Amino acid sequence: MKNTHIILVLTLTFFISCKNDTKSAGQNGSSTSQESINRSTLLLGTWKTSTFINEDQVKKVFKDDMEEGMSGEITLVDEYQFIKGNRFNQEGELTLTLKMGGQEVPLKFYAKQSGSWSLHDNTLVTVTEDAKVIAMDDLTRNVLASAPEFKEMLELEPTKGESVSLEIKALTETVLQVVDEDLSGLVLTYNKKYYFL
């Protein structure tokens, strides 16, 4: 769970793969280099997702961090911008609705980060250089102040220099699918909003 805040920094992240990833006999290393360049070009632009993570998935993510009888759901709106020069920006909103004893408490966060990215075969690696996560309302601020264990559970303090490796599931001109191991292998689907030339 060391990267769960990337849910909050909004997470949730990217994995890219081409349908024709195998090399035919007689191809040389320059073909692999060309495939990497093509994928990097496809990645450039702004990608957005709106994702709902149900109670079962949340239990897998937080495992032993949740008290007995507690459950939760997550709604995530996340946007990644991949720029030439291997730079990225990410921002989004996350709502974690905690359920316990017949009550629901929605904790709302806004997060953004920036840094560098690189592709290694079917793995996208991001390195955080600057990040911020803030509570969006008084209820969230009050819960975090009165129950610091939630702050620890959610890992709300992104670390400069922290790297995240994401397996690439699919990448086309309009769709990016990534598998987030910190989210128990959840596949996140991003749609391209803008292209950068």
Coordinates of N, CA and C in Angstrom, one line a residue, residues 2-3 5-6 9 13-14 43 80-82 85-90 112-120 123-132 158-166:
K2 N 2.1 1.1 -0.3 CA 3.0 2.3 -0.2 C 2.6 3.4 -1.2
N3 N 1.9 3.0 -2.2 CA 1.5 4.0 -3.2 C 0.0 4.3 -3.3
H5 N -1.6 6.6 -1.9 CA -1.9 8.0 -2.1 C -1.9 8.4 -3.6
I6 N -1.4 7.5 -4.4 CA -1.4 7.8 -5.9 C -2.9 7.6 -6.3
V9 N -3.6 11.0 -5.5 CA -2.9 11.9 -6.4 C -3.3 11.5 -7.7
T13 N -3.2 5.3 -12.5 CA -2.0 5.3 -13.3 C -2.1 4.4 -14.5
F14 N -0.8 4.2 -15.1 CA -1.0 3.7 -16.5 C -0.1 2.6 -16.9
L43 N 1.2 7.9 -26.1 CA 0.9 8.3 -24.7 C 0.8 9.8 -24.5
Y80 N -4.5 12.6 -16.2 CA -3.1 12.6 -16.5 C -2.8 13.4 -17.7
Q81 N -1.7 14.1 -17.7 CA -1.2 14.8 -18.9 C 0.3 14.4 -19.1
F82 N 0.5 13.8 -20.2 CA 1.9 13.3 -20.6 C 2.4 14.3 -21.6
G85 N 9.3 15.5 -23.6 CA 10.3 15.7 -22.6 C 10.2 14.9 -21.4
N86 N 9.2 13.9 -21.5 CA 9.0 12.9 -20.4 C 8.6 13.6 -19.1
R87 N 7.7 14.6 -19.2 CA 7.1 15.2 -18.1 C 5.6 14.8 -17.9
F88 N 5.1 14.8 -16.7 CA 3.7 14.5 -16.5 C 3.1 15.4 -15.4
N89 N 1.8 15.7 -15.5 CA 1.0 16.3 -14.5 C -0.2 15.4 -14.3
Q90 N -0.6 15.4 -13.0 CA -1.8 14.6 -12.7 C -2.6 15.3 -11.6
K112 N -2.9 16.6 -6.6 CA -2.2 16.8 -7.8 C -0.7 16.5 -7.6
Q113 N -0.1 16.1 -8.7 CA 1.4 15.9 -8.7 C 2.0 16.1 -10.0
S114 N 3.3 16.2 -10.1 CA 4.0 16.4 -11.3 C 5.3 15.7 -11.2
G115 N 5.9 15.4 -12.3 CA 7.2 14.7 -12.3 C 7.6 14.2 -13.7
S116 N 8.3 13.1 -13.7 CA 8.8 12.6 -15.0 C 8.3 11.2 -15.2
W117 N 8.2 10.8 -16.5 CA 7.7 9.4 -16.8 C 8.7 8.8 -17.8
S118 N 8.7 7.5 -17.8 CA 9.4 6.7 -18.8 C 8.7 5.4 -19.1
L119 N 9.0 4.8 -20.3 CA 8.4 3.6 -20.7 C 9.5 2.5 -20.7
H120 N 9.2 1.3 -20.2 CA 10.2 0.2 -20.2 C 9.3 -1.0 -20.6
T123 N 5.8 -1.4 -19.2 CA 5.7 -0.8 -17.9 C 5.9 0.7 -18.0
L124 N 5.0 1.5 -17.4 CA 5.1 2.9 -17.3 C 5.6 3.3 -15.9
V125 N 6.7 4.0 -15.8 CA 7.3 4.4 -14.6 C 7.1 5.9 -14.4
T126 N 6.5 6.3 -13.3 CA 6.4 7.8 -13.0 C 7.2 8.0 -11.7
V127 N 7.9 9.2 -11.7 CA 8.7 9.6 -10.5 C 8.1 11.0 -10.1
T128 N 7.6 11.0 -8.9 CA 7.1 12.3 -8.3 C 8.1 13.3 -8.0
E129 N 7.9 14.5 -8.4 CA 8.8 15.6 -8.1 C 8.1 16.6 -7.2
D130 N 6.8 16.8 -7.4 CA 6.0 17.7 -6.5 C 4.6 17.1 -6.4
A131 N 4.1 17.2 -5.2 CA 2.7 16.6 -5.0 C 2.0 17.3 -3.8
K132 N 0.7 17.3 -3.9 CA -0.1 17.9 -2.8 C -1.4 17.2 -2.8
P158 N 2.5 12.4 -0.1 CA 3.3 11.9 -1.2 C 4.8 12.2 -0.9
T159 N 5.7 11.4 -1.4 CA 7.1 11.6 -1.2 C 7.8 12.0 -2.4
K160 N 8.6 13.1 -2.4 CA 9.4 13.5 -3.5 C 10.4 12.4 -3.9
G161 N 10.4 12.1 -5.2 CA 11.4 11.1 -5.6 C 10.8 9.7 -5.6
E162 N 9.6 9.5 -5.1 CA 8.9 8.2 -5.1 C 8.6 7.8 -6.5
S163 N 8.9 6.6 -6.9 CA 8.6 6.1 -8.2 C 7.5 5.0 -8.2
V164 N 6.7 5.0 -9.2 CA 5.6 4.0 -9.3 C 5.7 3.3 -10.6
S165 N 5.7 2.0 -10.6 CA 5.7 1.3 -11.9 C 4.4 0.7 -12.1
L166 N 3.8 0.9 -13.3 CA 2.5 0.4 -13.7 C 2.6 -0.4 -14.9

